[in-house]
Tab-separated table of C-alpha atoms in Angstrom:
chain	number	residue	atom	x	y	z
V	1	MET	CA	-5.465	47.320	-46.281
V	2	ALA	CA	-1.397	48.226	-46.430
V	3	GLU	CA	-0.709	49.525	-49.253
V	4	VAL	CA	1.858	52.743	-49.354
V	5	VAL	CA	1.785	55.504	-51.877
V	6	PHE	CA	4.405	58.019	-52.602
V	7	ASP	CA	3.094	60.188	-55.435
V	8	HIS	CA	5.646	62.319	-56.287
V	9	VAL	CA	6.437	63.378	-53.094
V	10	THR	CA	9.308	66.147	-52.192
V	11	ARG	CA	10.369	67.448	-49.126
V	12	ILE	CA	12.992	70.295	-48.225
V	13	TYR	CA	13.982	71.534	-44.770
V	14	PRO	CA	13.495	75.481	-44.237
V	15	GLY	CA	17.743	77.207	-45.879
V	16	ASN	CA	18.673	74.535	-47.690
V	17	ASP	CA	19.452	74.220	-51.368
V	18	LYS	CA	18.626	70.754	-52.691
V	19	PRO	CA	15.125	68.165	-51.549
V	20	SER	CA	16.444	66.154	-48.636
V	21	VAL	CA	13.314	63.889	-50.645
V	22	ASP	CA	13.476	65.143	-54.902
V	23	ASP	CA	10.032	63.529	-56.409
V	24	LEU	CA	9.163	60.100	-55.101
V	25	ASN	CA	7.089	58.009	-56.809
V	26	LEU	CA	7.065	54.274	-55.253
V	27	ASP	CA	4.928	52.242	-54.684
V	28	ILE	CA	4.732	49.174	-52.060
V	29	LYS	CA	2.732	47.130	-52.041
V	30	ASP	CA	0.369	45.615	-48.773
V	31	GLY	CA	2.402	42.679	-46.824
V	32	GLU	CA	4.965	43.261	-47.854
V	33	PHE	CA	8.558	44.202	-46.752
V	34	LEU	CA	9.922	46.784	-47.189
V	35	VAL	CA	14.067	47.744	-47.052
V	36	LEU	CA	16.059	51.674	-47.761
V	37	VAL	CA	19.156	51.802	-47.773
V	38	GLY	CA	21.610	54.176	-48.808
V	39	PRO	CA	24.454	56.375	-47.139
V	40	SER	CA	23.898	59.714	-44.094
V	41	GLY	CA	21.935	62.232	-45.415
V	42	CYS	CA	20.141	59.944	-48.628
V	43	GLY	CA	16.934	61.208	-47.239
V	44	LYS	CA	15.733	56.752	-46.253
V	45	SER	CA	15.096	58.242	-42.845
V	46	THR	CA	13.001	61.272	-43.957
V	47	THR	CA	11.129	59.434	-46.131
V	48	LEU	CA	9.913	57.342	-43.864
V	49	ARG	CA	9.067	60.470	-41.588
V	50	MET	CA	6.777	62.260	-43.544
V	51	LEU	CA	5.042	59.086	-44.084
V	52	ALA	CA	3.976	58.284	-40.361
V	53	GLY	CA	3.620	62.640	-40.316
V	54	LEU	CA	6.947	63.299	-38.882
V	55	GLU	CA	7.965	65.686	-41.214
V	56	GLU	CA	6.063	67.913	-43.448
V	57	VAL	CA	5.709	66.941	-46.905
V	58	ASN	CA	6.381	70.153	-49.569
V	59	LYS	CA	5.018	68.502	-52.516
V	60	GLY	CA	3.128	65.841	-53.166
V	61	ARG	CA	1.019	63.586	-51.968
V	62	ILE	CA	1.227	60.250	-49.973
V	63	LEU	CA	-1.454	57.357	-49.641
V	64	ILE	CA	-2.043	54.513	-47.292
V	65	GLY	CA	-4.669	52.132	-48.262
V	66	GLY	CA	-6.365	54.560	-50.984
V	67	LYS	CA	-6.096	57.408	-48.353
V	68	ASP	CA	-4.928	61.334	-49.103
V	69	VAL	CA	-3.335	60.536	-45.363
V	70	THR	CA	-0.643	63.738	-46.251
V	71	THR	CA	-2.259	66.489	-43.701
V	72	MET	CA	-3.477	64.097	-41.489
V	73	GLN	CA	-2.341	63.962	-37.749
V	74	PRO	CA	0.224	61.011	-37.280
V	75	LYS	CA	-2.715	59.048	-34.788
V	76	ASP	CA	-5.065	59.007	-37.394
V	77	ARG	CA	-2.817	56.791	-40.195
V	78	ASP	CA	-2.997	53.463	-37.804
V	79	ILE	CA	1.240	52.913	-37.784
V	80	ALA	CA	3.672	52.535	-35.471
V	81	MET	CA	7.263	53.514	-35.863
V	82	VAL	CA	10.164	52.198	-34.077
V	83	PHE	CA	13.919	53.946	-33.696
V	84	GLN	CA	16.722	52.944	-32.530
V	85	ASN	CA	16.287	54.415	-29.932
V	86	TYR	CA	13.587	52.580	-28.199
V	87	ALA	CA	12.936	54.778	-25.034
V	88	LEU	CA	11.666	52.645	-22.593
V	89	TYR	CA	9.883	54.248	-20.058
V	90	PRO	CA	11.838	53.609	-17.166
V	91	HIS	CA	9.823	54.126	-14.604
V	92	MET	CA	7.176	51.272	-15.852
V	93	THR	CA	7.480	47.528	-15.865
V	94	VAL	CA	7.577	45.655	-19.228
V	95	ALA	CA	3.618	44.806	-19.149
V	96	ASP	CA	3.223	48.730	-18.266
V	97	ASN	CA	5.491	49.367	-22.003
V	98	ILE	CA	3.830	46.770	-24.259
V	99	ALA	CA	0.389	48.468	-23.086
V	100	CYS	CA	0.957	52.240	-23.787
V	101	VAL	CA	-0.980	52.429	-26.262
V	102	PRO	CA	-3.842	49.566	-25.888
V	103	LYS	CA	-4.539	51.838	-22.541
V	104	ILE	CA	-5.199	54.352	-24.402
V	105	LEU	CA	-7.484	53.371	-26.317
V	106	LYS	CA	-9.328	51.901	-23.674
V	107	TRP	CA	-8.911	48.416	-23.430
V	108	ASP	CA	-10.280	46.300	-21.338
V	109	ARG	CA	-8.066	45.200	-18.894
V	110	ASP	CA	-8.313	41.493	-19.198
V	111	ARG	CA	-7.604	42.393	-22.985
V	112	ILE	CA	-4.304	44.254	-22.829
V	113	ASP	CA	-3.228	41.175	-20.650
V	114	ALA	CA	-3.828	38.419	-22.647
V	115	ARG	CA	-1.878	40.727	-25.712
V	116	VAL	CA	0.972	41.740	-23.734
V	117	ASP	CA	1.619	38.230	-22.776
V	118	GLU	CA	1.178	36.759	-26.722
V	119	LEU	CA	3.189	40.112	-27.634
V	120	LEU	CA	6.161	38.345	-25.164
V	121	GLU	CA	5.993	34.907	-26.156
V	122	LEU	CA	6.230	36.130	-29.595
V	123	VAL	CA	9.589	37.157	-28.903
V	124	HIS	CA	10.710	34.561	-26.009
V	125	LEU	CA	10.489	36.718	-23.137
V	126	GLU	CA	8.114	34.312	-20.313
V	127	PRO	CA	6.199	36.963	-19.468
V	128	GLY	CA	6.404	34.987	-16.174
V	129	ASP	CA	9.736	36.283	-15.841
V	130	PHE	CA	9.703	39.158	-17.689
V	131	ARG	CA	6.675	41.265	-16.976
V	132	ASP	CA	7.074	42.908	-13.811
V	133	ARG	CA	10.224	42.965	-14.937
V	134	TYR	CA	11.959	47.393	-15.754
V	135	PRO	CA	13.349	48.160	-18.393
V	136	ALA	CA	16.751	48.738	-16.443
V	137	GLN	CA	16.721	44.641	-15.173
V	138	LEU	CA	17.013	44.139	-19.286
V	139	SER	CA	20.023	43.561	-21.560
V	140	GLY	CA	19.842	45.644	-24.045
V	141	GLY	CA	18.841	42.421	-27.199
V	142	GLN	CA	16.072	42.264	-24.109
V	143	GLN	CA	15.212	46.064	-24.085
V	144	GLN	CA	15.006	45.715	-28.097
V	145	ARG	CA	12.287	43.170	-28.474
V	146	VAL	CA	9.453	44.790	-26.043
V	147	GLY	CA	10.466	47.998	-28.197
V	148	LEU	CA	9.375	45.901	-30.492
V	149	VAL	CA	5.834	44.463	-29.725
V	150	ARG	CA	5.242	47.554	-27.382
V	151	ALA	CA	5.154	48.373	-30.981
V	152	LEU	CA	2.821	45.700	-32.154
V	153	ALA	CA	0.286	45.742	-29.522
V	154	ALA	CA	-2.451	47.928	-31.437
V	155	SER	CA	-2.346	45.354	-33.993
V	156	PRO	CA	-0.716	48.678	-36.854
V	157	GLU	CA	-1.726	48.144	-40.808
V	158	LEU	CA	1.918	49.623	-40.907
V	159	MET	CA	5.229	48.345	-39.072
V	160	LEU	CA	8.254	51.744	-39.821
V	161	LEU	CA	11.630	50.780	-38.758
V	162	ASP	CA	13.864	53.279	-38.636
V	163	GLU	CA	17.849	52.038	-37.778
V	164	PRO	CA	15.805	50.192	-34.995
V	165	PHE	CA	19.265	47.804	-34.655
V	166	GLY	CA	21.864	50.542	-35.167
V	167	ALA	CA	23.128	50.048	-31.660
V	168	ILE	CA	23.045	46.048	-30.862
V	169	ASP	CA	25.987	44.095	-30.929
V	170	ALA	CA	26.444	41.395	-34.367
V	171	ILE	CA	25.427	38.033	-31.994
V	172	THR	CA	22.059	39.943	-30.886
V	173	ARG	CA	20.775	42.436	-34.020
V	174	ALA	CA	21.244	38.798	-36.625
V	175	LYS	CA	18.926	37.294	-33.665
V	176	LEU	CA	16.448	40.161	-34.365
V	177	GLN	CA	16.696	40.589	-37.173
V	178	ASP	CA	15.149	36.640	-37.211
V	179	GLU	CA	12.835	37.549	-34.723
V	180	LEU	CA	11.729	40.597	-37.057
V	181	LEU	CA	11.383	38.372	-40.297
V	182	ARG	CA	9.020	36.493	-38.342
V	183	ILE	CA	6.987	38.446	-36.788
V	184	HIS	CA	6.284	40.037	-40.377
V	185	ARG	CA	5.559	36.548	-41.717
V	186	GLY	CA	2.932	35.204	-38.578
V	187	SER	CA	1.941	39.561	-39.276
V	188	GLY	CA	0.908	40.242	-42.709
V	189	LYS	CA	1.110	43.672	-42.205
V	190	THR	CA	3.404	46.161	-44.353
V	191	PHE	CA	6.710	46.540	-42.562
V	192	ILE	CA	9.335	49.928	-44.421
V	193	PHE	CA	12.617	49.883	-42.489
V	194	VAL	CA	15.886	52.346	-43.140
V	195	THR	CA	19.407	50.853	-42.512
V	196	HIS	CA	22.678	52.271	-44.509
V	197	ASP	CA	23.610	48.091	-43.695
V	198	VAL	CA	23.453	46.401	-47.444
V	199	THR	CA	23.317	43.453	-45.834
V	200	GLU	CA	20.942	43.485	-43.238
V	201	ALA	CA	19.336	45.116	-46.153
V	202	LEU	CA	19.590	41.973	-48.126
V	203	LYS	CA	17.902	40.285	-45.340
V	204	LEU	CA	15.057	41.572	-44.395
V	205	GLY	CA	13.426	42.362	-47.777
V	206	THR	CA	10.861	41.328	-49.707
V	207	LYS	CA	12.013	44.846	-51.841
V	208	VAL	CA	14.873	46.632	-51.289
V	209	LEU	CA	14.607	50.219	-52.541
V	210	VAL	CA	17.789	52.336	-52.911
V	211	VAL	CA	18.439	56.590	-52.331
V	212	ASP	CA	20.980	58.327	-52.719
V	213	GLY	CA	21.130	62.086	-53.222
V	214	GLY	CA	16.861	61.785	-51.763
V	215	ARG	CA	16.296	60.223	-55.787
V	216	VAL	CA	15.674	56.234	-55.790
V	217	GLN	CA	18.777	54.389	-57.154
V	218	GLN	CA	16.817	51.152	-57.681
V	219	TYR	CA	14.114	49.774	-56.248
V	220	ALA	CA	14.251	45.771	-56.740
V	221	GLU	CA	13.654	42.071	-55.207
V	222	PRO	CA	16.872	41.399	-53.591
V	223	GLN	CA	18.211	39.021	-56.402
V	224	GLU	CA	17.601	41.160	-58.831
V	225	LEU	CA	19.163	43.871	-56.206
V	226	LEU	CA	22.552	42.029	-56.498
V	227	THR	CA	23.030	40.878	-60.552
V	228	HIS	CA	21.451	43.526	-62.061
V	229	PRO	CA	22.619	47.098	-60.441
V	230	ALA	CA	20.437	49.643	-61.732
V	231	THR	CA	23.683	52.944	-61.724
V	232	PRO	CA	27.198	53.033	-61.534
V	233	PHE	CA	26.271	54.408	-57.278
V	234	VAL	CA	24.351	50.285	-57.104
V	235	ARG	CA	26.927	48.515	-57.573
V	236	GLU	CA	29.210	50.576	-55.983
V	237	LEU	CA	27.387	50.594	-52.350
V	238	LEU	CA	26.736	46.932	-53.279
V	239	ALA	CA	31.174	46.637	-53.884
V	240	THR	CA	31.396	48.442	-50.697
V	241	GLN	CA	29.239	46.100	-48.521
V	242	GLY	CA	31.637	43.514	-50.350
V	243	TYR	CA	29.073	42.526	-52.934
V	244	GLY	CA	30.577	42.169	-56.742
V	245	SER	CA	28.393	41.081	-59.611
V	246	ASP	CA	30.736	38.236	-60.675
V	247	GLY	CA	30.218	36.988	-57.133
V	248	PRO	CA	27.760	33.945	-55.684
V	249	LEU	CA	24.690	35.113	-54.133
V	250	PRO	CA	24.894	35.699	-49.812
V	251	ARG	CA	22.295	32.695	-48.791
V	252	ALA	CA	20.425	35.488	-46.785
V	253	ALA	CA	19.289	37.418	-49.949
V	254	MET	CA	18.616	34.367	-51.576
V	255	GLY	CA	13.813	34.874	-53.027
V	256	GLY	CA	14.147	38.375	-50.352
V	257	GLY	CA	13.369	38.537	-46.763
V	258	GLY	CA	13.210	34.873	-46.478
V	259	ARG	CA	10.576	33.842	-48.773
V	260	ALA	CA	10.993	30.148	-50.596
């Protein structure tokens, strides 16, 4: 189970007067695909990094599956994280990149090989063609696919993604979004995704969290966000990316994260 609770969580960076995350209260249900959206510096990546254990929590606590993980080491949280810079190891093959965590967990060779092939097939990379390639022999989109499945290799309960598609061209980005939705539906895991792109948030999220100045502006399903923006900031954010309250709902947002 990977229900996540932020209980009055605050993060203030040294030398700053204002919190980057200010008294965050949030309950993320198991199996949710939550997307955090907002302008640069609003606290969304800090929120993700606190959840991963990469940033200190100054006040409050974070619970995963009912367990207080606030002071727990990242390696003990059953979390995988994907960054915009997916940082594949250039000297290692695709198969070895994907196998990193299973090897640390001392899986046997047959189990690792089977998992590598399963994950490559999941993102439509034929194992016979790709497992022995090196990152330099892959396109940007193919590298991103490998980065995604490397994070999934040990079946973490919680997947964190910090603007993973930000450096990808628009066509490849759309394809990767579709892949990620398919992976989420098939895995049943909890995904938490950070973006500054409203369209991406509406397409991917079963829930969307709009953040500004370290504080929650709205937490809602995509359709609710579009039809009933809770604050002037939410209305302005939607308007700046082409979503008016009196216009038709975009197809991607109908149902939230592709739900029927």
